[in-house]
């Protein structure tokens, strides 16, 4: 799961951009993504908009084109809710009782219509909460033996991982077990139980301390199912040129697994600002695993796609990056606009619109992306923020 943080403030919004002309009707629940052409090519198509402007969406899962789930938060009182599209309409409902407790910061993961996972943080008693949809009803899942789920990856109903710092909790369908990580993990992703990655940082070993004064270096580990352990894989070391800025360090913040020989990891090489003159720019880290080793991706600081963070892949060689950028299989980078909401009701013609996603999912077996977040309308006197779901297919 990318950018899902449970037990702390949720991660930064994934995508943003200004709208283009076009749009559709002004209903609070717009028609769903029917037909193979919905949102295909061209622009992001908004398929759900909440004109009450009382909430924002934070998570999304799309087991099928006619089965889309999202989680949202009502801003007035902070309660989370579920939103579901069943092929004909959108329906908003409370969180299932099976999730238990007073749960916030909810996210979704799914591998199919009969395996949808809802994850959140128990704000009253602490710790992450899990529930699973089997296609007909929700089932509660015991809490893992961790205090915070920094990131979660669902591979199957009996193969779920939750990270907490230097520990990883694994659900095998009946119980949770803990394993140690060879570093501090921030994100996890994989394509199968034998192709699973955790990334973050380490505070010892090559490149830490010494002349460069680096406090941390990037770290990546791959799950060895046969050994039942996480195996570290070397990543490039980072060092600022002299004079080295104070408290410098490098870390990976996210990972996107496409296949066994294509994995992307991203992060930052930074330092403590304000303590020296002539501060160097922080460095965007973008690594790619080729099946043998990690390499720094050329163009990570200049290419309009590679200078951002990878969000999702289309299953056919294309990668969706933040800021509404799409990198085609041939390496070409393009910016995806979105269909601007019409100037009706409280939306004025002069209002500047932006579409923000907090989580993006891909419909299995297709190249269709589904994003959940919000549309912001910046206009004089009455700015609006409306929960939104949008779809796009290259």
PDB file of N, CA and C in Angstrom, residues 128-213:
ATOM      1  N   UNK A 128      -3.314  -0.474  15.444  1.00  0.00           N
ATOM      2  CA  UNK A 128      -4.050  -0.588  14.184  1.00  0.00           C
ATOM      3  C   UNK A 128      -5.206  -1.584  14.289  1.00  0.00           C
ATOM      4  N   UNK A 129      -6.240  -1.346  13.496  1.00  0.00           N
ATOM      5  CA  UNK A 129      -7.405  -2.227  13.411  1.00  0.00           C
ATOM      6  C   UNK A 129      -7.569  -2.719  11.978  1.00  0.00           C
ATOM      7  N   UNK A 130      -8.011  -3.982  11.850  1.00  0.00           N
ATOM      8  CA  UNK A 130      -8.182  -4.589  10.535  1.00  0.00           C
ATOM      9  C   UNK A 130      -9.555  -5.247  10.431  1.00  0.00           C
ATOM     10  N   UNK A 131     -10.163  -5.159   9.255  1.00  0.00           N
ATOM     11  CA  UNK A 131     -11.380  -5.914   8.941  1.00  0.00           C
ATOM     12  C   UNK A 131     -11.312  -6.340   7.474  1.00  0.00           C
ATOM     13  N   UNK A 132     -11.947  -7.476   7.165  1.00  0.00           N
ATOM     14  CA  UNK A 132     -11.882  -8.027   5.812  1.00  0.00           C
ATOM     15  C   UNK A 132     -13.280  -8.307   5.274  1.00  0.00           C
ATOM     16  N   UNK A 133     -13.532  -7.861   4.030  1.00  0.00           N
ATOM     17  CA  UNK A 133     -14.773  -8.114   3.304  1.00  0.00           C
ATOM     18  C   UNK A 133     -14.589  -9.349   2.426  1.00  0.00           C
ATOM     19  N   UNK A 134     -15.466 -10.357   2.585  1.00  0.00           N
ATOM     20  CA  UNK A 134     -15.321 -11.615   1.842  1.00  0.00           C
ATOM     21  C   UNK A 134     -16.226 -11.702   0.624  1.00  0.00           C
ATOM     22  N   UNK A 135     -16.830 -10.581   0.251  1.00  0.00           N
ATOM     23  CA  UNK A 135     -17.748 -10.559  -0.880  1.00  0.00           C
ATOM     24  C   UNK A 135     -19.190 -10.454  -0.462  1.00  0.00           C
ATOM     25  N   UNK A 136     -19.470 -10.771   0.818  1.00  0.00           N
ATOM     26  CA  UNK A 136     -20.844 -10.670   1.311  1.00  0.00           C
ATOM     27  C   UNK A 136     -20.942  -9.988   2.668  1.00  0.00           C
ATOM     28  N   UNK A 137     -19.879 -10.095   3.501  1.00  0.00           N
ATOM     29  CA  UNK A 137     -19.933  -9.432   4.791  1.00  0.00           C
ATOM     30  C   UNK A 137     -18.518  -9.177   5.320  1.00  0.00           C
ATOM     31  N   UNK A 138     -18.455  -8.330   6.358  1.00  0.00           N
ATOM     32  CA  UNK A 138     -17.186  -7.978   6.980  1.00  0.00           C
ATOM     33  C   UNK A 138     -16.845  -8.953   8.105  1.00  0.00           C
ATOM     34  N   UNK A 139     -15.549  -9.204   8.263  1.00  0.00           N
ATOM     35  CA  UNK A 139     -15.042 -10.033   9.353  1.00  0.00           C
ATOM     36  C   UNK A 139     -13.975  -9.253  10.104  1.00  0.00           C
ATOM     37  N   UNK A 140     -14.051  -9.242  11.415  1.00  0.00           N
ATOM     38  CA  UNK A 140     -13.001  -8.632  12.208  1.00  0.00           C
ATOM     39  C   UNK A 140     -11.746  -9.491  12.200  1.00  0.00           C
ATOM     40  N   UNK A 141     -10.600  -8.850  12.242  1.00  0.00           N
ATOM     41  CA  UNK A 141      -9.309  -9.535  12.288  1.00  0.00           C
ATOM     42  C   UNK A 141      -8.606  -9.101  13.574  1.00  0.00           C
ATOM     43  N   UNK A 142      -8.022 -10.028  14.317  1.00  0.00           N
ATOM     44  CA  UNK A 142      -7.324  -9.652  15.554  1.00  0.00           C
ATOM     45  C   UNK A 142      -6.264  -8.580  15.313  1.00  0.00           C
ATOM     46  N   UNK A 143      -6.030  -7.753  16.320  1.00  0.00           N
ATOM     47  CA  UNK A 143      -5.006  -6.736  16.205  1.00  0.00           C
ATOM     48  C   UNK A 143      -3.617  -7.377  16.151  1.00  0.00           C
ATOM     49  N   UNK A 144      -2.741  -6.860  15.296  1.00  0.00           N
ATOM     50  CA  UNK A 144      -1.369  -7.373  15.284  1.00  0.00           C
ATOM     51  C   UNK A 144      -0.608  -6.886  16.517  1.00  0.00           C
ATOM     52  N   UNK A 145       0.469  -7.558  16.898  1.00  0.00           N
ATOM     53  CA  UNK A 145       1.226  -7.190  18.093  1.00  0.00           C
ATOM     54  C   UNK A 145       2.183  -6.019  17.848  1.00  0.00           C
ATOM     55  N   UNK A 146       1.663  -4.953  17.253  1.00  0.00           N
ATOM     56  CA  UNK A 146       2.437  -3.741  17.009  1.00  0.00           C
ATOM     57  C   UNK A 146       1.590  -2.550  17.419  1.00  0.00           C
ATOM     58  N   UNK A 147       2.220  -1.419  17.690  1.00  0.00           N
ATOM     59  CA  UNK A 147       1.500  -0.235  18.131  1.00  0.00           C
ATOM     60  C   UNK A 147       1.091   0.655  16.974  1.00  0.00           C
ATOM     61  N   UNK A 148       1.829   0.601  15.882  1.00  0.00           N
ATOM     62  CA  UNK A 148       1.575   1.450  14.719  1.00  0.00           C
ATOM     63  C   UNK A 148       1.800   0.629  13.461  1.00  0.00           C
ATOM     64  N   UNK A 149       0.934   0.777  12.479  1.00  0.00           N
ATOM     65  CA  UNK A 149       1.145   0.171  11.165  1.00  0.00           C
ATOM     66  C   UNK A 149       1.592   1.268  10.215  1.00  0.00           C
ATOM     67  N   UNK A 150       2.902   1.363  10.005  1.00  0.00           N
ATOM     68  CA  UNK A 150       3.437   2.406   9.144  1.00  0.00           C
ATOM     69  C   UNK A 150       2.981   2.204   7.702  1.00  0.00           C
ATOM     70  N   UNK A 151       2.928   0.961   7.278  1.00  0.00           N
ATOM     71  CA  UNK A 151       2.421   0.637   5.946  1.00  0.00           C
ATOM     72  C   UNK A 151       1.892  -0.790   5.964  1.00  0.00           C
ATOM     73  N   UNK A 152       0.991  -1.102   5.035  1.00  0.00           N
ATOM     74  CA  UNK A 152       0.329  -2.410   4.976  1.00  0.00           C
ATOM     75  C   UNK A 152       0.327  -2.895   3.537  1.00  0.00           C
ATOM     76  N   UNK A 153       0.555  -4.186   3.359  1.00  0.00           N
ATOM     77  CA  UNK A 153       0.462  -4.801   2.037  1.00  0.00           C
ATOM     78  C   UNK A 153      -0.372  -6.063   2.126  1.00  0.00           C
ATOM     79  N   UNK A 154      -1.425  -6.146   1.294  1.00  0.00           N
ATOM     80  CA  UNK A 154      -2.298  -7.314   1.237  1.00  0.00           C
ATOM     81  C   UNK A 154      -2.000  -8.064  -0.048  1.00  0.00           C
ATOM     82  N   UNK A 155      -1.537  -9.296   0.076  1.00  0.00           N
ATOM     83  CA  UNK A 155      -1.233 -10.142  -1.073  1.00  0.00           C
ATOM     84  C   UNK A 155      -2.304 -11.198  -1.293  1.00  0.00           C
ATOM     85  N   UNK A 156      -2.948 -11.629  -0.214  1.00  0.00           N
ATOM     86  CA  UNK A 156      -4.018 -12.621  -0.265  1.00  0.00           C
ATOM     87  C   UNK A 156      -4.753 -12.572   1.072  1.00  0.00           C
ATOM     88  N   UNK A 157      -5.854 -13.308   1.176  1.00  0.00           N
ATOM     89  CA  UNK A 157      -6.604 -13.325   2.432  1.00  0.00           C
ATOM     90  C   UNK A 157      -5.776 -13.882   3.577  1.00  0.00           C
ATOM     91  N   UNK A 158      -4.804 -14.728   3.254  1.00  0.00           N
ATOM     92  CA  UNK A 158      -3.938 -15.324   4.277  1.00  0.00           C
ATOM     93  C   UNK A 158      -2.485 -14.889   4.117  1.00  0.00           C
ATOM     94  N   UNK A 159      -2.283 -13.709   3.549  1.00  0.00           N
ATOM     95  CA  UNK A 159      -0.924 -13.196   3.354  1.00  0.00           C
ATOM     96  C   UNK A 159      -0.957 -11.674   3.407  1.00  0.00           C
ATOM     97  N   UNK A 160      -0.880 -11.136   4.631  1.00  0.00           N
ATOM     98  CA  UNK A 160      -0.974  -9.694   4.867  1.00  0.00           C
ATOM     99  C   UNK A 160       0.201  -9.263   5.734  1.00  0.00           C
ATOM    100  N   UNK A 161       0.819  -8.134   5.381  1.00  0.00           N
ATOM    101  CA  UNK A 161       1.967  -7.614   6.112  1.00  0.00           C
ATOM    102  C   UNK A 161       1.667  -6.212   6.652  1.00  0.00           C
ATOM    103  N   UNK A 162       2.145  -5.942   7.862  1.00  0.00           N
ATOM    104  CA  UNK A 162       2.051  -4.610   8.472  1.00  0.00           C
ATOM    105  C   UNK A 162       3.404  -4.273   9.086  1.00  0.00           C
ATOM    106  N   UNK A 163       3.922  -3.085   8.767  1.00  0.00           N
ATOM    107  CA  UNK A 163       5.243  -2.686   9.223  1.00  0.00           C
ATOM    108  C   UNK A 163       5.178  -1.762  10.429  1.00  0.00           C
ATOM    109  N   UNK A 164       6.175  -1.918  11.314  1.00  0.00           N
ATOM    110  CA  UNK A 164       6.371  -0.997  12.420  1.00  0.00           C
ATOM    111  C   UNK A 164       7.870  -0.885  12.684  1.00  0.00           C
ATOM    112  N   UNK A 165       8.485   0.152  12.107  1.00  0.00           N
ATOM    113  CA  UNK A 165       9.900   0.373  12.361  1.00  0.00           C
ATOM    114  C   UNK A 165      10.769  -0.790  11.943  1.00  0.00           C
ATOM    115  N   UNK A 166      11.386  -1.452  12.907  1.00  0.00           N
ATOM    116  CA  UNK A 166      12.286  -2.566  12.618  1.00  0.00           C
ATOM    117  C   UNK A 166      11.585  -3.918  12.721  1.00  0.00           C
ATOM    118  N   UNK A 167      10.251  -3.906  12.766  1.00  0.00           N
ATOM    119  CA  UNK A 167       9.500  -5.164  12.856  1.00  0.00           C
ATOM    120  C   UNK A 167       8.425  -5.218  11.767  1.00  0.00           C
ATOM    121  N   UNK A 168       8.127  -6.446  11.342  1.00  0.00           N
ATOM    122  CA  UNK A 168       7.050  -6.676  10.377  1.00  0.00           C
ATOM    123  C   UNK A 168       6.124  -7.748  10.934  1.00  0.00           C
ATOM    124  N   UNK A 169       4.825  -7.453  10.960  1.00  0.00           N
ATOM    125  CA  UNK A 169       3.822  -8.416  11.405  1.00  0.00           C
ATOM    126  C   UNK A 169       3.178  -9.068  10.187  1.00  0.00           C
ATOM    127  N   UNK A 170       3.029 -10.394  10.234  1.00  0.00           N
ATOM    128  CA  UNK A 170       2.458 -11.134   9.101  1.00  0.00           C
ATOM    129  C   UNK A 170       1.233 -11.917   9.542  1.00  0.00           C
ATOM    130  N   UNK A 171       0.140 -11.775   8.771  1.00  0.00           N
ATOM    131  CA  UNK A 171      -1.106 -12.510   9.000  1.00  0.00           C
ATOM    132  C   UNK A 171      -1.177 -13.671   8.024  1.00  0.00           C
ATOM    133  N   UNK A 172      -1.328 -14.895   8.554  1.00  0.00           N
ATOM    134  CA  UNK A 172      -1.364 -16.089   7.705  1.00  0.00           C
ATOM    135  C   UNK A 172      -2.761 -16.677   7.565  1.00  0.00           C
ATOM    136  N   UNK A 173      -3.762 -15.910   7.941  1.00  0.00           N
ATOM    137  CA  UNK A 173      -5.141 -16.367   7.872  1.00  0.00           C
ATOM    138  C   UNK A 173      -5.699 -16.783   9.205  1.00  0.00           C
ATOM    139  N   UNK A 174      -4.822 -17.006  10.188  1.00  0.00           N
ATOM    140  CA  UNK A 174      -5.276 -17.424  11.518  1.00  0.00           C
ATOM    141  C   UNK A 174      -4.590 -16.667  12.648  1.00  0.00           C
ATOM    142  N   UNK A 175      -3.340 -16.213  12.415  1.00  0.00           N
ATOM    143  CA  UNK A 175      -2.652 -15.495  13.485  1.00  0.00           C
ATOM    144  C   UNK A 175      -1.567 -14.591  12.903  1.00  0.00           C
ATOM    145  N   UNK A 176      -1.112 -13.659  13.752  1.00  0.00           N
ATOM    146  CA  UNK A 176      -0.025 -12.756  13.403  1.00  0.00           C
ATOM    147  C   UNK A 176       1.288 -13.280  13.960  1.00  0.00           C
ATOM    148  N   UNK A 177       2.371 -13.139  13.197  1.00  0.00           N
ATOM    149  CA  UNK A 177       3.712 -13.449  13.678  1.00  0.00           C
ATOM    150  C   UNK A 177       4.627 -12.270  13.353  1.00  0.00           C
ATOM    151  N   UNK A 178       5.677 -12.108  14.153  1.00  0.00           N
ATOM    152  CA  UNK A 178       6.605 -10.997  13.987  1.00  0.00           C
ATOM    153  C   UNK A 178       7.939 -11.464  13.435  1.00  0.00           C
ATOM    154  N   UNK A 179       8.529 -10.645  12.561  1.00  0.00           N
ATOM    155  CA  UNK A 179       9.887 -10.868  12.076  1.00  0.00           C
ATOM    156  C   UNK A 179      10.648  -9.552  12.175  1.00  0.00           C
ATOM    157  N   UNK A 180      11.972  -9.647  12.294  1.00  0.00           N
ATOM    158  CA  UNK A 180      12.821  -8.468  12.384  1.00  0.00           C
ATOM    159  C   UNK A 180      13.248  -8.014  10.987  1.00  0.00           C
ATOM    160  N   UNK A 181      13.393  -6.700  10.859  1.00  0.00           N
ATOM    161  CA  UNK A 181      13.876  -6.105   9.622  1.00  0.00           C
ATOM    162  C   UNK A 181      15.312  -5.618   9.818  1.00  0.00           C
ATOM    163  N   UNK A 182      16.132  -5.653   8.774  1.00  0.00           N
ATOM    164  CA  UNK A 182      17.522  -5.209   8.904  1.00  0.00           C
ATOM    165  C   UNK A 182      17.693  -3.700   8.787  1.00  0.00           C
ATOM    166  N   UNK A 183      16.720  -2.955   9.209  1.00  0.00           N
ATOM    167  CA  UNK A 183      16.734  -1.504   9.150  1.00  0.00           C
ATOM    168  C   UNK A 183      15.406  -0.990   9.647  1.00  0.00           C
ATOM    169  N   UNK A 184      15.175   0.310   9.517  1.00  0.00           N
ATOM    170  CA  UNK A 184      13.892   0.906   9.889  1.00  0.00           C
ATOM    171  C   UNK A 184      13.061   1.082   8.634  1.00  0.00           C
ATOM    172  N   UNK A 185      11.934   0.402   8.572  1.00  0.00           N
ATOM    173  CA  UNK A 185      11.125   0.386   7.356  1.00  0.00           C
ATOM    174  C   UNK A 185      10.071   1.487   7.374  1.00  0.00           C
ATOM    175  N   UNK A 186       9.817   2.042   6.200  1.00  0.00           N
ATOM    176  CA  UNK A 186       8.782   3.050   6.020  1.00  0.00           C
ATOM    177  C   UNK A 186       7.688   2.605   5.058  1.00  0.00           C
ATOM    178  N   UNK A 187       7.976   1.623   4.199  1.00  0.00           N
ATOM    179  CA  UNK A 187       6.992   1.223   3.191  1.00  0.00           C
ATOM    180  C   UNK A 187       7.233  -0.221   2.778  1.00  0.00           C
ATOM    181  N   UNK A 188       6.157  -0.861   2.302  1.00  0.00           N
ATOM    182  CA  UNK A 188       6.218  -2.238   1.846  1.00  0.00           C
ATOM    183  C   UNK A 188       5.343  -2.388   0.611  1.00  0.00           C
ATOM    184  N   UNK A 189       5.797  -3.225  -0.332  1.00  0.00           N
ATOM    185  CA  UNK A 189       5.000  -3.530  -1.516  1.00  0.00           C
ATOM    186  C   UNK A 189       5.548  -4.802  -2.137  1.00  0.00           C
ATOM    187  N   UNK A 190       4.693  -5.494  -2.871  1.00  0.00           N
ATOM    188  CA  UNK A 190       5.120  -6.722  -3.512  1.00  0.00           C
ATOM    189  C   UNK A 190       4.111  -7.189  -4.530  1.00  0.00           C
ATOM    190  N   UNK A 191       4.518  -8.160  -5.344  1.00  0.00           N
ATOM    191  CA  UNK A 191       3.638  -8.752  -6.341  1.00  0.00           C
ATOM    192  C   UNK A 191       3.160 -10.134  -5.930  1.00  0.00           C
ATOM    193  N   UNK A 192       3.863 -10.747  -4.954  1.00  0.00           N
ATOM    194  CA  UNK A 192       3.488 -12.073  -4.467  1.00  0.00           C
ATOM    195  C   UNK A 192       4.210 -12.321  -3.159  1.00  0.00           C
ATOM    196  N   UNK A 193       3.914 -13.467  -2.547  1.00  0.00           N
ATOM    197  CA  UNK A 193       4.574 -13.813  -1.302  1.00  0.00           C
ATOM    198  C   UNK A 193       6.061 -14.057  -1.447  1.00  0.00           C
ATOM    199  N   UNK A 194       6.526 -14.299  -2.670  1.00  0.00           N
ATOM    200  CA  UNK A 194       7.948 -14.509  -2.912  1.00  0.00           C
ATOM    201  C   UNK A 194       8.618 -13.299  -3.555  1.00  0.00           C
ATOM    202  N   UNK A 195       7.865 -12.211  -3.713  1.00  0.00           N
ATOM    203  CA  UNK A 195       8.410 -10.982  -4.299  1.00  0.00           C
ATOM    204  C   UNK A 195       7.883  -9.806  -3.491  1.00  0.00           C
ATOM    205  N   UNK A 196       8.444  -9.621  -2.301  1.00  0.00           N
ATOM    206  CA  UNK A 196       7.974  -8.623  -1.348  1.00  0.00           C
ATOM    207  C   UNK A 196       9.152  -7.792  -0.872  1.00  0.00           C
ATOM    208  N   UNK A 197       8.963  -6.460  -0.839  1.00  0.00           N
ATOM    209  CA  UNK A 197      10.031  -5.541  -0.495  1.00  0.00           C
ATOM    210  C   UNK A 197       9.622  -4.608   0.642  1.00  0.00           C
ATOM    211  N   UNK A 198      10.578  -4.295   1.508  1.00  0.00           N
ATOM    212  CA  UNK A 198      10.418  -3.267   2.534  1.00  0.00           C
ATOM    213  C   UNK A 198      11.581  -2.295   2.389  1.00  0.00           C
ATOM    214  N   UNK A 199      11.294  -0.997   2.444  1.00  0.00           N
ATOM    215  CA  UNK A 199      12.345   0.011   2.273  1.00  0.00           C
ATOM    216  C   UNK A 199      12.276   1.028   3.393  1.00  0.00           C
ATOM    217  N   UNK A 200      13.388   1.708   3.622  1.00  0.00           N
ATOM    218  CA  UNK A 200      13.456   2.735   4.656  1.00  0.00           C
ATOM    219  C   UNK A 200      14.868   3.252   4.787  1.00  0.00           C
ATOM    220  N   UNK A 201      15.466   3.107   5.991  1.00  0.00           N
ATOM    221  CA  UNK A 201      16.827   3.599   6.202  1.00  0.00           C
ATOM    222  C   UNK A 201      17.533   2.739   7.241  1.00  0.00           C
ATOM    223  N   UNK A 202      18.858   2.903   7.296  1.00  0.00           N
ATOM    224  CA  UNK A 202      19.680   2.253   8.317  1.00  0.00           C
ATOM    225  C   UNK A 202      20.581   3.313   8.937  1.00  0.00           C
ATOM    226  N   UNK A 203      20.968   3.122  10.192  1.00  0.00           N
ATOM    227  CA  UNK A 203      21.819   4.087  10.880  1.00  0.00           C
ATOM    228  C   UNK A 203      23.181   3.504  11.233  1.00  0.00           C
ATOM    229  N   UNK A 204      23.583   2.459  10.531  1.00  0.00           N
ATOM    230  CA  UNK A 204      24.905   1.873  10.715  1.00  0.00           C
ATOM    231  C   UNK A 204      25.325   1.232   9.403  1.00  0.00           C
ATOM    232  N   UNK A 205      26.617   0.888   9.310  1.00  0.00           N
ATOM    233  CA  UNK A 205      27.107   0.239   8.111  1.00  0.00           C
ATOM    234  C   UNK A 205      27.761   1.208   7.151  1.00  0.00           C
ATOM    235  N   UNK A 206      28.069   0.760   5.930  1.00  0.00           N
ATOM    236  CA  UNK A 206      28.780   1.583   4.939  1.00  0.00           C
ATOM    237  C   UNK A 206      28.063   2.906   4.655  1.00  0.00           C
ATOM    238  N   UNK A 207      28.855   3.986   4.628  1.00  0.00           N
ATOM    239  CA  UNK A 207      28.305   5.295   4.292  1.00  0.00           C
ATOM    240  C   UNK A 207      27.740   6.068   5.450  1.00  0.00           C
ATOM    241  N   UNK A 208      27.646   5.471   6.617  1.00  0.00           N
ATOM    242  CA  UNK A 208      27.127   6.161   7.799  1.00  0.00           C
ATOM    243  C   UNK A 208      28.312   6.637   8.640  1.00  0.00           C
ATOM    244  N   UNK A 209      28.270   7.921   9.051  1.00  0.00           N
ATOM    245  CA  UNK A 209      29.378   8.490   9.817  1.00  0.00           C
ATOM    246  C   UNK A 209      30.573   8.786   8.930  1.00  0.00           C
ATOM    247  N   UNK A 210      31.755   8.812   9.501  1.00  0.00           N
ATOM    248  CA  UNK A 210      32.962   9.066   8.730  1.00  0.00           C
ATOM    249  C   UNK A 210      33.023  10.483   8.205  1.00  0.00           C
ATOM    250  N   UNK A 211      33.768  10.670   7.114  1.00  0.00           N
ATOM    251  CA  UNK A 211      33.997  12.005   6.572  1.00  0.00           C
ATOM    252  C   UNK A 211      32.711  12.665   6.091  1.00  0.00           C
ATOM    253  N   UNK A 212      31.791  11.869   5.587  1.00  0.00           N
ATOM    254  CA  UNK A 212      30.553  12.449   5.084  1.00  0.00           C
ATOM    255  C   UNK A 212      29.582  12.865   6.165  1.00  0.00           C
ATOM    256  N   UNK A 213      29.743  12.297   7.345  1.00  0.00           N
ATOM    257  CA  UNK A 213      28.880  12.668   8.454  1.00  0.00           C
ATOM    258  C   UNK A 213      27.425  12.293   8.272  1.00  0.00           C
TER     259      UNK A 213
END
